[in-house]
Amino acid sequence: MNIEMLHLEQGPIRPPSESRSLLLRLTRNCPWNQCLFCPVYKDRKFSRRPVAEILQDIQAARDMVDDIQALSRRLGSGGAVDNRVVSHIAGNSKYGRSYRSIAVWLYYGTSACFLQDADNLVLPTDDLVTALTFLKEKFPEITRITTYARSRSVARKSPDALARIRTAGLNRVHMGLETGCDPLLKFMKKGTTSAIHVEAGQKLIDAGMEVSEYVMPGLGGQGMWREHAIETARTLNQINPHFIRLRSLQIPERTALHQKRLSGDFVMQHDDQVVEEIRLFIEMLDGITSMVASDHIMNLLENVSGKLPEDKPAMLEAIDAYQRLSDTERLIYRVGRRGSAFRSVDDFLTDTQTRQKLTSMIEKIQTSEGLDGVERFISNMTETYL
Ligand code: SF4
């Protein structure tokens, strides 16, 4: 066997928190694929990978890990995957992409595995259990196995099925909740309801899994932002997930929502309005103990994060600090944030050098193109992340 040529099939995305996890693909693309705001799996057909193929990938990953550890011993690193081993692999063209990504996974030592793609709970329970059992058998060192799932697919599983899946090794599920507002879920063609979100979240928790719910600030647009904030908080208050993750709306041209925006059926909020919406949302979270994370590059304020309920005042203060800035300061902050210079208002206040550079850059744009020119500049920078 030519080990360097072994290959693992991989899907296009994983959550930011899984950037250092082993990626293993169980299904291809999304079985729903209709959400108006979603650009990810457009024009790609959903399929379940045959179990035999998944097991083959797991075995290939194991073979690569064994080979990398043997290489480490030959190089004098005693089996550890350190800079020397990673540099050796990166500098040698005989090693393929999968081999390199496994080396990086070992280097970070996260002991975590993320199962791709969009909804693995749509798989028959027996298939999922077979794959998880084989994965745990081949990788007893893996301590965290996570996946994306749609709430409708989870809600369809019986408590017994979810308990079997948990026992086989799945310990965290990332759910794209987006909103708890039913009219908005319908408008966005999310194919689920607030009640189904609640049922799914509660079932996963009852089965002993961690639940990570993604919320999309901005999704209500100017027409439904208030209901979006209130109903989403109300839904999450019934679930009490382990994690609430914010991932603000952006609208790439290839989405159906872009067409709605062009036709005027959807009016996007300004950044400052989204901040106000997030403030209302955080205020309405009540009686839960979730961790709130704002770990997505699309979010304006990364430090709206912490553990509920104790960090709620600090999260609100992070928002208030932004709202206390003058119009000009907020503009500078937004340009800096979209250029990855700031993560919070604290960064903005302490980094005077960057602030000055941005101020003169904005003045130049404003002189030639006016305020609209600066807003265009911010949009263009944001689009580079899409
Ligand atoms: S369910 Fe998720 S992956 Fe599928 S279309 Fe909706 S947002 Fe995209």
mmCIF file of C-alpha atoms and ligand atoms in Angstrom:
data_model
loop_
_atom_site.group_PDB
_atom_site.id
_atom_site.type_symbol
_atom_site.label_atom_id
_atom_site.label_comp_id
_atom_site.label_asym_id
_atom_site.label_seq_id
_atom_site.Cartn_x
_atom_site.Cartn_y
_atom_site.Cartn_z
ATOM 1 C CA MET A 1 0.000 0.000 0.000
ATOM 2 C CA ASN A 2 1.308 3.427 -0.927
ATOM 3 C CA ILE A 3 0.387 5.157 2.309
ATOM 4 C CA GLU A 4 1.215 8.681 1.113
ATOM 5 C CA MET A 5 -1.473 8.413 -1.567
ATOM 6 C CA LEU A 6 -4.269 7.427 0.845
ATOM 7 C CA HIS A 7 -7.202 9.773 0.572
ATOM 8 C CA LEU A 8 -10.081 10.854 2.809
ATOM 9 C CA GLU A 9 -13.138 12.393 1.220
ATOM 10 C CA GLN A 10 -13.901 15.781 2.765
ATOM 11 C CA GLY A 11 -16.839 18.165 2.558
ATOM 12 C CA PRO A 12 -16.694 21.950 2.112
ATOM 13 C CA ILE A 13 -17.362 23.268 5.622
ATOM 14 C CA ARG A 14 -17.084 22.708 9.361
ATOM 15 C CA PRO A 15 -17.964 24.986 12.298
ATOM 16 C CA PRO A 16 -15.214 27.426 13.385
ATOM 17 C CA SER A 17 -14.883 25.536 16.674
ATOM 18 C CA GLU A 18 -13.970 22.380 14.713
ATOM 19 C CA SER A 19 -11.117 23.911 12.737
ATOM 20 C CA ARG A 20 -8.626 21.607 14.477
ATOM 21 C CA SER A 21 -10.742 18.456 14.417
ATOM 22 C CA LEU A 22 -10.284 15.383 12.255
ATOM 23 C CA LEU A 23 -12.853 15.753 9.442
ATOM 24 C CA LEU A 24 -14.703 12.632 8.391
ATOM 25 C CA ARG A 25 -17.469 12.761 5.802
ATOM 26 C CA LEU A 26 -20.548 10.596 6.368
ATOM 27 C CA THR A 27 -23.001 12.279 4.005
ATOM 28 C CA ARG A 28 -22.545 14.540 1.005
ATOM 29 C CA ASN A 29 -24.125 18.000 0.965
ATOM 30 C CA CYS A 30 -27.528 18.865 2.451
ATOM 31 C CA PRO A 31 -30.747 16.801 2.259
ATOM 32 C CA TRP A 32 -32.831 19.981 2.541
ATOM 33 C CA ASN A 33 -30.842 22.581 0.627
ATOM 34 C CA GLN A 34 -33.628 25.169 0.481
ATOM 35 C CA CYS A 35 -32.801 27.824 3.088
ATOM 36 C CA LEU A 36 -32.872 31.188 1.319
ATOM 37 C CA PHE A 37 -29.773 32.541 3.054
ATOM 38 C CA CYS A 38 -27.553 29.462 2.603
ATOM 39 C CA PRO A 39 -24.865 29.505 -0.096
ATOM 40 C CA VAL A 40 -23.079 26.300 0.831
ATOM 41 C CA TYR A 41 -24.419 23.297 -1.084
ATOM 42 C CA LYS A 42 -26.107 25.004 -4.015
ATOM 43 C CA ASP A 43 -26.334 22.788 -7.120
ATOM 44 C CA ARG A 44 -24.900 19.845 -5.208
ATOM 45 C CA LYS A 45 -26.957 16.729 -4.793
ATOM 46 C CA PHE A 46 -27.365 15.130 -1.400
ATOM 47 C CA SER A 47 -26.262 11.522 -0.902
ATOM 48 C CA ARG A 48 -25.568 9.141 1.943
ATOM 49 C CA ARG A 49 -22.139 7.605 1.701
ATOM 50 C CA PRO A 50 -22.274 3.785 1.818
ATOM 51 C CA VAL A 51 -21.210 2.529 5.248
ATOM 52 C CA ALA A 52 -18.425 0.421 3.690
ATOM 53 C CA GLU A 53 -16.950 3.559 2.165
ATOM 54 C CA ILE A 54 -17.053 5.422 5.490
ATOM 55 C CA LEU A 55 -15.335 2.518 7.258
ATOM 56 C CA GLN A 56 -12.692 2.514 4.547
ATOM 57 C CA ASP A 57 -12.003 6.219 5.241
ATOM 58 C CA ILE A 58 -11.731 5.565 8.976
ATOM 59 C CA GLN A 59 -9.251 2.750 8.308
ATOM 60 C CA ALA A 60 -7.290 5.010 5.932
ATOM 61 C CA ALA A 61 -7.133 7.706 8.635
ATOM 62 C CA ARG A 62 -5.842 5.127 11.123
ATOM 63 C CA ASP A 63 -3.191 3.907 8.654
ATOM 64 C CA MET A 64 -2.051 7.475 8.040
ATOM 65 C CA VAL A 65 -1.840 8.222 11.778
ATOM 66 C CA ASP A 66 0.252 5.063 12.355
ATOM 67 C CA ASP A 67 2.515 5.972 9.457
ATOM 68 C CA ILE A 68 3.002 9.563 10.663
ATOM 69 C CA GLN A 69 3.882 8.349 14.142
ATOM 70 C CA ALA A 70 6.407 5.865 12.665
ATOM 71 C CA LEU A 71 7.867 8.711 10.601
ATOM 72 C CA SER A 72 8.148 10.796 13.780
ATOM 73 C CA ARG A 73 10.158 8.042 15.448
ATOM 74 C CA ARG A 74 12.465 7.784 12.410
ATOM 75 C CA LEU A 75 13.003 11.546 12.535
ATOM 76 C CA GLY A 76 13.891 11.396 16.236
ATOM 77 C CA SER A 77 10.676 12.914 17.639
ATOM 78 C CA GLY A 78 9.689 9.745 19.497
ATOM 79 C CA GLY A 79 6.217 9.406 17.933
ATOM 80 C CA ALA A 80 5.149 12.984 18.717
ATOM 81 C CA VAL A 81 3.915 15.107 15.833
ATOM 82 C CA ASP A 82 5.913 18.278 16.308
ATOM 83 C CA ASN A 83 7.213 21.071 14.052
ATOM 84 C CA ARG A 84 9.932 18.814 12.655
ATOM 85 C CA VAL A 85 7.417 16.161 11.533
ATOM 86 C CA VAL A 86 4.904 18.663 10.139
ATOM 87 C CA SER A 87 7.631 20.553 8.231
ATOM 88 C CA HIS A 88 8.945 17.283 6.808
ATOM 89 C CA ILE A 89 5.484 16.348 5.503
ATOM 90 C CA ALA A 90 4.680 19.887 4.271
ATOM 91 C CA GLY A 91 7.957 20.049 2.367
ATOM 92 C CA ASN A 92 7.563 16.719 0.609
ATOM 93 C CA SER A 93 5.297 16.581 -2.432
ATOM 94 C CA LYS A 94 4.750 12.820 -2.147
ATOM 95 C CA TYR A 95 2.320 13.411 0.738
ATOM 96 C CA GLY A 96 -1.249 14.170 -0.341
ATOM 97 C CA ARG A 97 -3.759 16.624 1.107
ATOM 98 C CA SER A 98 -5.418 14.124 3.444
ATOM 99 C CA TYR A 99 -2.079 13.049 4.832
ATOM 100 C CA ARG A 100 -1.141 16.662 5.540
ATOM 101 C CA SER A 101 -4.430 17.488 7.223
ATOM 102 C CA ILE A 102 -4.097 14.428 9.472
ATOM 103 C CA ALA A 103 -0.571 15.532 10.396
ATOM 104 C CA VAL A 104 -1.929 18.978 11.358
ATOM 105 C CA TRP A 105 -4.728 17.372 13.391
ATOM 106 C CA LEU A 106 -2.143 15.290 15.299
ATOM 107 C CA TYR A 107 0.031 18.364 15.767
ATOM 108 C CA TYR A 108 -2.787 20.226 17.533
ATOM 109 C CA GLY A 109 -3.693 17.143 19.558
ATOM 110 C CA THR A 110 -7.367 18.057 19.942
ATOM 111 C CA SER A 111 -8.586 14.426 20.094
ATOM 112 C CA ALA A 112 -11.722 15.712 18.342
ATOM 113 C CA CYS A 113 -13.494 14.499 15.221
ATOM 114 C CA PHE A 114 -16.160 16.363 13.235
ATOM 115 C CA LEU A 115 -18.506 14.374 11.000
ATOM 116 C CA GLN A 116 -19.411 16.128 7.742
ATOM 117 C CA ASP A 117 -21.738 17.262 5.955
ATOM 118 C CA ALA A 118 -24.937 19.169 6.806
ATOM 119 C CA ASP A 119 -27.163 16.590 8.483
ATOM 120 C CA ASN A 120 -25.842 13.210 9.576
ATOM 121 C CA LEU A 121 -28.840 12.482 11.808
ATOM 122 C CA VAL A 122 -30.716 11.787 8.580
ATOM 123 C CA LEU A 123 -28.752 8.511 8.380
ATOM 124 C CA PRO A 124 -30.381 5.296 9.554
ATOM 125 C CA THR A 125 -29.479 4.846 13.224
ATOM 126 C CA ASP A 126 -27.817 1.447 12.562
ATOM 127 C CA ASP A 127 -25.492 2.988 9.938
ATOM 128 C CA LEU A 128 -24.531 5.860 12.201
ATOM 129 C CA VAL A 129 -23.896 3.512 15.121
ATOM 130 C CA THR A 130 -21.762 1.209 12.923
ATOM 131 C CA ALA A 131 -19.630 4.148 11.748
ATOM 132 C CA LEU A 132 -19.242 5.594 15.255
ATOM 133 C CA THR A 133 -18.398 2.209 16.787
ATOM 134 C CA PHE A 134 -15.704 1.565 14.177
ATOM 135 C CA LEU A 135 -14.334 5.083 14.663
ATOM 136 C CA LYS A 136 -14.052 4.597 18.439
ATOM 137 C CA GLU A 137 -12.496 1.149 17.934
ATOM 138 C CA LYS A 138 -9.834 2.499 15.574
ATOM 139 C CA PHE A 139 -9.318 5.754 17.502
ATOM 140 C CA PRO A 140 -9.823 5.143 21.222
ATOM 141 C CA GLU A 141 -7.891 8.386 21.769
ATOM 142 C CA ILE A 142 -10.716 10.472 20.252
ATOM 143 C CA THR A 143 -12.702 12.011 23.094
ATOM 144 C CA ARG A 144 -15.079 14.332 21.224
ATOM 145 C CA ILE A 145 -17.168 13.411 18.167
ATOM 146 C CA THR A 146 -19.482 16.069 16.781
ATOM 147 C CA THR A 147 -21.719 16.639 13.776
ATOM 148 C CA TYR A 148 -24.134 19.086 12.180
ATOM 149 C CA ALA A 149 -27.798 18.078 12.173
ATOM 150 C CA ARG A 150 -31.162 19.548 11.225
ATOM 151 C CA SER A 151 -33.670 19.810 14.031
ATOM 152 C CA ARG A 152 -36.302 17.977 11.970
ATOM 153 C CA SER A 153 -34.029 14.943 11.522
ATOM 154 C CA VAL A 154 -33.217 14.870 15.227
ATOM 155 C CA ALA A 155 -36.879 15.198 16.217
ATOM 156 C CA ARG A 156 -37.706 12.173 14.033
ATOM 157 C CA LYS A 157 -35.324 9.947 16.007
ATOM 158 C CA SER A 158 -36.704 8.083 19.012
ATOM 159 C CA PRO A 159 -35.134 8.634 22.452
ATOM 160 C CA ASP A 160 -33.789 5.042 22.228
ATOM 161 C CA ALA A 161 -32.136 5.720 18.862
ATOM 162 C CA LEU A 162 -30.498 8.897 20.190
ATOM 163 C CA ALA A 163 -29.292 7.051 23.288
ATOM 164 C CA ARG A 164 -27.684 4.388 21.053
ATOM 165 C CA ILE A 165 -25.997 7.085 18.970
ATOM 166 C CA ARG A 166 -24.700 8.755 22.130
ATOM 167 C CA THR A 167 -23.415 5.456 23.537
ATOM 168 C CA ALA A 168 -21.646 4.746 20.237
ATOM 169 C CA GLY A 169 -19.686 7.972 20.644
ATOM 170 C CA LEU A 170 -21.445 11.069 19.290
ATOM 171 C CA ASN A 171 -21.197 13.647 22.042
ATOM 172 C CA ARG A 172 -21.985 17.019 20.496
ATOM 173 C CA VAL A 173 -24.455 18.179 17.837
ATOM 174 C CA HIS A 174 -24.245 21.559 16.094
ATOM 175 C CA MET A 175 -27.697 22.762 15.066
ATOM 176 C CA GLY A 176 -28.461 25.601 12.681
ATOM 177 C CA LEU A 177 -31.323 27.071 14.712
ATOM 178 C CA GLU A 178 -30.909 30.487 13.014
ATOM 179 C CA THR A 179 -34.157 31.827 14.510
ATOM 180 C CA GLY A 180 -36.993 30.765 16.767
ATOM 181 C CA CYS A 181 -39.490 33.009 14.990
ATOM 182 C CA ASP A 182 -41.960 30.849 13.025
ATOM 183 C CA PRO A 183 -42.965 33.411 10.345
ATOM 184 C CA LEU A 184 -39.260 34.043 9.711
ATOM 185 C CA LEU A 185 -38.443 30.318 9.578
ATOM 186 C CA LYS A 186 -41.195 30.013 6.983
ATOM 187 C CA PHE A 187 -40.044 33.025 4.966
ATOM 188 C CA MET A 188 -36.479 31.698 4.943
ATOM 189 C CA LYS A 189 -37.686 28.179 3.965
ATOM 190 C CA LYS A 190 -35.834 26.632 6.858
ATOM 191 C CA GLY A 191 -38.207 23.645 6.826
ATOM 192 C CA THR A 192 -38.705 23.562 10.572
ATOM 193 C CA THR A 193 -40.471 25.377 13.400
ATOM 194 C CA SER A 194 -39.649 26.718 16.810
ATOM 195 C CA ALA A 195 -41.474 23.755 18.393
ATOM 196 C CA ILE A 196 -39.359 21.285 16.399
ATOM 197 C CA HIS A 197 -36.179 23.148 17.375
ATOM 198 C CA VAL A 198 -37.200 22.820 21.024
ATOM 199 C CA GLU A 199 -38.134 19.145 20.705
ATOM 200 C CA ALA A 200 -34.842 18.318 18.963
ATOM 201 C CA GLY A 201 -32.679 20.258 21.397
ATOM 202 C CA GLN A 202 -34.363 18.742 24.437
ATOM 203 C CA LYS A 203 -34.149 15.205 23.023
ATOM 204 C CA LEU A 204 -30.421 15.519 22.376
ATOM 205 C CA ILE A 205 -29.811 16.828 25.889
ATOM 206 C CA ASP A 206 -31.954 14.042 27.383
ATOM 207 C CA ALA A 207 -29.842 11.530 25.430
ATOM 208 C CA GLY A 208 -26.719 12.967 27.072
ATOM 209 C CA MET A 209 -25.312 14.950 24.142
ATOM 210 C CA GLU A 210 -24.024 18.510 24.141
ATOM 211 C CA VAL A 211 -26.010 20.889 21.973
ATOM 212 C CA SER A 212 -24.553 23.849 20.129
ATOM 213 C CA GLU A 213 -27.204 26.131 18.605
ATOM 214 C CA TYR A 214 -26.280 28.595 15.860
ATOM 215 C CA VAL A 215 -28.227 31.849 15.841
ATOM 216 C CA MET A 216 -28.162 34.253 12.914
ATOM 217 C CA PRO A 217 -28.328 37.931 13.965
ATOM 218 C CA GLY A 218 -29.677 40.071 11.145
ATOM 219 C CA LEU A 219 -31.868 37.309 9.688
ATOM 220 C CA GLY A 220 -35.085 39.178 10.480
ATOM 221 C CA GLY A 221 -33.997 42.125 8.355
ATOM 222 C CA GLN A 222 -35.598 45.482 9.046
ATOM 223 C CA GLY A 223 -39.089 43.958 8.979
ATOM 224 C CA MET A 224 -38.801 41.221 11.611
ATOM 225 C CA TRP A 225 -35.716 41.956 13.697
ATOM 226 C CA ARG A 226 -37.587 42.447 16.952
ATOM 227 C CA GLU A 227 -39.655 39.224 16.676
ATOM 228 C CA HIS A 228 -36.507 37.401 15.574
ATOM 229 C CA ALA A 229 -34.607 38.475 18.719
ATOM 230 C CA ILE A 230 -37.468 37.812 21.133
ATOM 231 C CA GLU A 231 -38.668 34.503 19.683
ATOM 232 C CA THR A 232 -35.150 33.136 19.279
ATOM 233 C CA ALA A 233 -34.391 33.859 22.928
ATOM 234 C CA ARG A 234 -37.744 32.324 23.926
ATOM 235 C CA THR A 235 -36.927 29.146 21.968
ATOM 236 C CA LEU A 236 -33.437 28.860 23.463
ATOM 237 C CA ASN A 237 -34.796 29.467 26.964
ATOM 238 C CA GLN A 238 -36.792 26.248 26.524
ATOM 239 C CA ILE A 239 -33.786 24.252 25.305
ATOM 240 C CA ASN A 240 -30.974 25.522 27.549
ATOM 241 C CA PRO A 241 -28.305 24.336 25.078
ATOM 242 C CA HIS A 242 -24.685 23.997 26.134
ATOM 243 C CA PHE A 243 -23.622 26.566 23.543
ATOM 244 C CA ILE A 244 -25.300 29.454 21.734
ATOM 245 C CA ARG A 245 -23.167 30.617 18.829
ATOM 246 C CA LEU A 246 -23.764 33.841 16.934
ATOM 247 C CA ARG A 247 -23.063 33.950 13.200
ATOM 248 C CA SER A 248 -24.343 37.188 11.664
ATOM 249 C CA LEU A 249 -26.185 37.205 8.357
ATOM 250 C CA GLN A 250 -24.328 38.038 5.173
ATOM 251 C CA ILE A 251 -25.923 37.604 1.770
ATOM 252 C CA PRO A 252 -23.706 36.175 -0.966
ATOM 253 C CA GLU A 253 -24.945 36.752 -4.514
ATOM 254 C CA ARG A 254 -25.498 33.049 -5.139
ATOM 255 C CA THR A 255 -28.263 32.817 -2.513
ATOM 256 C CA ALA A 256 -31.999 33.097 -3.112
ATOM 257 C CA LEU A 257 -32.071 35.755 -0.395
ATOM 258 C CA HIS A 258 -29.932 37.970 -2.593
ATOM 259 C CA GLN A 259 -32.782 37.987 -5.146
ATOM 260 C CA LYS A 260 -35.252 38.895 -2.400
ATOM 261 C CA ARG A 261 -32.948 41.719 -1.408
ATOM 262 C CA LEU A 262 -32.793 43.011 -4.963
ATOM 263 C CA SER A 263 -36.572 42.881 -5.289
ATOM 264 C CA GLY A 264 -37.030 44.703 -1.964
ATOM 265 C CA ASP A 265 -38.737 41.708 -0.282
ATOM 266 C CA PHE A 266 -35.923 41.611 2.236
ATOM 267 C CA VAL A 267 -34.261 44.724 3.637
ATOM 268 C CA MET A 268 -30.992 44.145 5.416
ATOM 269 C CA GLN A 269 -30.194 45.887 8.682
ATOM 270 C CA HIS A 270 -27.315 48.246 9.146
ATOM 271 C CA ASP A 271 -24.530 46.922 11.432
ATOM 272 C CA ASP A 272 -25.678 49.249 14.219
ATOM 273 C CA GLN A 273 -29.215 47.873 14.028
ATOM 274 C CA VAL A 274 -27.893 44.317 14.269
ATOM 275 C CA VAL A 275 -25.998 45.320 17.409
ATOM 276 C CA GLU A 276 -29.263 46.656 18.877
ATOM 277 C CA GLU A 277 -30.977 43.382 17.929
ATOM 278 C CA ILE A 278 -28.266 41.308 19.643
ATOM 279 C CA ARG A 279 -28.680 43.470 22.749
ATOM 280 C CA LEU A 280 -32.390 42.674 22.889
ATOM 281 C CA PHE A 281 -31.676 38.970 22.259
ATOM 282 C CA ILE A 282 -29.109 38.733 25.074
ATOM 283 C CA GLU A 283 -31.430 40.625 27.411
ATOM 284 C CA MET A 284 -34.234 38.132 26.727
ATOM 285 C CA LEU A 285 -32.142 35.011 27.453
ATOM 286 C CA ASP A 286 -33.402 33.936 30.809
ATOM 287 C CA GLY A 287 -33.169 30.990 33.204
ATOM 288 C CA ILE A 288 -30.486 29.156 31.206
ATOM 289 C CA THR A 289 -26.840 28.272 31.752
ATOM 290 C CA SER A 290 -25.527 28.242 28.149
ATOM 291 C CA MET A 291 -22.132 29.480 26.972
ATOM 292 C CA VAL A 292 -22.588 32.279 24.434
ATOM 293 C CA ALA A 293 -19.882 32.486 21.759
ATOM 294 C CA SER A 294 -19.407 35.057 19.055
ATOM 295 C CA ASP A 295 -16.539 33.229 17.362
ATOM 296 C CA HIS A 296 -17.432 33.988 13.746
ATOM 297 C CA ILE A 297 -15.605 36.513 11.603
ATOM 298 C CA MET A 298 -18.951 37.944 10.400
ATOM 299 C CA ASN A 299 -19.799 39.179 13.901
ATOM 300 C CA LEU A 300 -19.058 42.796 14.665
ATOM 301 C CA LEU A 301 -18.292 42.250 18.356
ATOM 302 C CA GLU A 302 -16.437 39.063 19.252
ATOM 303 C CA ASN A 303 -16.503 39.783 22.962
ATOM 304 C CA VAL A 304 -20.250 39.346 23.277
ATOM 305 C CA SER A 305 -19.468 36.000 24.836
ATOM 306 C CA GLY A 306 -19.525 34.316 28.190
ATOM 307 C CA LYS A 307 -21.442 32.017 30.477
ATOM 308 C CA LEU A 308 -25.052 32.627 31.386
ATOM 309 C CA PRO A 309 -26.313 33.916 33.658
ATOM 310 C CA GLU A 310 -23.214 35.344 35.368
ATOM 311 C CA ASP A 311 -21.625 36.977 32.295
ATOM 312 C CA LYS A 312 -24.806 38.560 30.961
ATOM 313 C CA PRO A 313 -23.987 42.028 32.404
ATOM 314 C CA ALA A 314 -20.509 41.890 30.785
ATOM 315 C CA MET A 315 -22.013 40.898 27.416
ATOM 316 C CA LEU A 316 -24.474 43.779 27.585
ATOM 317 C CA GLU A 317 -21.637 46.106 28.582
ATOM 318 C CA ALA A 318 -19.612 44.976 25.516
ATOM 319 C CA ILE A 319 -22.569 46.097 23.394
ATOM 320 C CA ASP A 320 -23.103 49.309 25.353
ATOM 321 C CA ALA A 321 -19.426 50.197 24.878
ATOM 322 C CA TYR A 322 -19.967 50.045 21.116
ATOM 323 C CA GLN A 323 -23.187 52.023 21.308
ATOM 324 C CA ARG A 324 -21.479 54.722 23.382
ATOM 325 C CA LEU A 325 -18.993 55.421 20.576
ATOM 326 C CA SER A 326 -19.665 58.462 18.406
ATOM 327 C CA ASP A 327 -20.919 57.986 14.813
ATOM 328 C CA THR A 328 -17.407 58.553 13.485
ATOM 329 C CA GLU A 329 -15.833 56.159 15.974
ATOM 330 C CA ARG A 330 -18.332 53.421 15.113
ATOM 331 C CA LEU A 331 -17.510 53.892 11.440
ATOM 332 C CA ILE A 332 -13.791 53.523 12.171
ATOM 333 C CA TYR A 333 -14.453 50.482 14.339
ATOM 334 C CA ARG A 334 -16.495 48.829 11.579
ATOM 335 C CA VAL A 335 -13.799 49.391 8.971
ATOM 336 C CA GLY A 336 -11.183 48.033 11.392
ATOM 337 C CA ARG A 337 -13.300 45.033 12.307
ATOM 338 C CA ARG A 338 -13.971 44.101 8.699
ATOM 339 C CA GLY A 339 -10.257 44.387 8.036
ATOM 340 C CA SER A 340 -9.594 42.066 11.038
ATOM 341 C CA ALA A 341 -7.797 44.820 12.994
ATOM 342 C CA PHE A 342 -10.211 44.814 15.956
ATOM 343 C CA ARG A 343 -12.195 42.170 17.768
ATOM 344 C CA SER A 344 -13.759 44.388 20.403
ATOM 345 C CA VAL A 345 -14.189 48.028 21.391
ATOM 346 C CA ASP A 346 -11.307 47.555 23.843
ATOM 347 C CA ASP A 347 -8.986 46.792 20.896
ATOM 348 C CA PHE A 348 -10.271 49.923 19.197
ATOM 349 C CA LEU A 349 -9.673 52.132 22.239
ATOM 350 C CA THR A 350 -6.182 50.825 22.994
ATOM 351 C CA ASP A 351 -4.736 50.542 19.469
ATOM 352 C CA THR A 352 -4.368 54.267 18.726
ATOM 353 C CA GLN A 353 -1.945 53.707 15.853
ATOM 354 C CA THR A 354 -4.365 51.550 13.855
ATOM 355 C CA ARG A 355 -7.186 53.932 14.713
ATOM 356 C CA GLN A 356 -5.232 56.881 13.284
ATOM 357 C CA LYS A 357 -4.363 55.006 10.091
ATOM 358 C CA LEU A 358 -7.995 54.016 9.591
ATOM 359 C CA THR A 359 -9.164 57.566 10.308
ATOM 360 C CA SER A 360 -7.037 59.049 7.541
ATOM 361 C CA MET A 361 -8.023 56.252 5.134
ATOM 362 C CA ILE A 362 -11.726 56.860 5.831
ATOM 363 C CA GLU A 363 -11.274 60.620 5.401
ATOM 364 C CA LYS A 364 -9.775 60.037 1.961
ATOM 365 C CA ILE A 365 -12.615 57.748 0.866
ATOM 366 C CA GLN A 366 -15.202 60.112 2.301
ATOM 367 C CA THR A 367 -13.688 63.114 0.504
ATOM 368 C CA SER A 368 -13.873 61.419 -2.879
ATOM 369 C CA GLU A 369 -16.951 59.171 -2.526
ATOM 370 C CA GLY A 370 -18.875 60.428 0.511
ATOM 371 C CA LEU A 371 -20.279 58.294 3.340
ATOM 372 C CA ASP A 372 -21.838 55.875 0.827
ATOM 373 C CA GLY A 373 -18.319 55.192 -0.454
ATOM 374 C CA VAL A 374 -17.191 54.188 3.050
ATOM 375 C CA GLU A 375 -20.227 51.899 3.433
ATOM 376 C CA ARG A 376 -19.386 50.325 0.054
ATOM 377 C CA PHE A 377 -15.812 49.854 1.200
ATOM 378 C CA ILE A 378 -17.037 48.055 4.358
ATOM 379 C CA SER A 379 -19.378 45.838 2.284
ATOM 380 C CA ASN A 380 -16.576 44.950 -0.117
ATOM 381 C CA MET A 381 -14.312 43.954 2.738
ATOM 382 C CA THR A 382 -17.064 41.836 4.290
ATOM 383 C CA GLU A 383 -17.632 40.096 0.965
ATOM 384 C CA THR A 384 -14.056 38.848 0.936
ATOM 385 C CA TYR A 385 -15.087 36.431 3.720
ATOM 386 C CA LEU A 386 -18.075 35.015 1.802
HETATM 387 S S1 SF4 B 1 -30.258 23.061 6.353
HETATM 388 FE FE1 SF4 B 1 -28.275 24.073 6.707
HETATM 389 S S2 SF4 B 1 -26.947 23.390 5.046
HETATM 390 FE FE2 SF4 B 1 -29.056 22.892 4.467
HETATM 391 S S3 SF4 B 1 -29.755 24.619 3.216
HETATM 392 FE FE3 SF4 B 1 -30.365 25.042 5.329
HETATM 393 S S4 SF4 B 1 -28.668 26.225 6.239
HETATM 394 FE FE4 SF4 B 1 -27.891 25.271 4.340
#
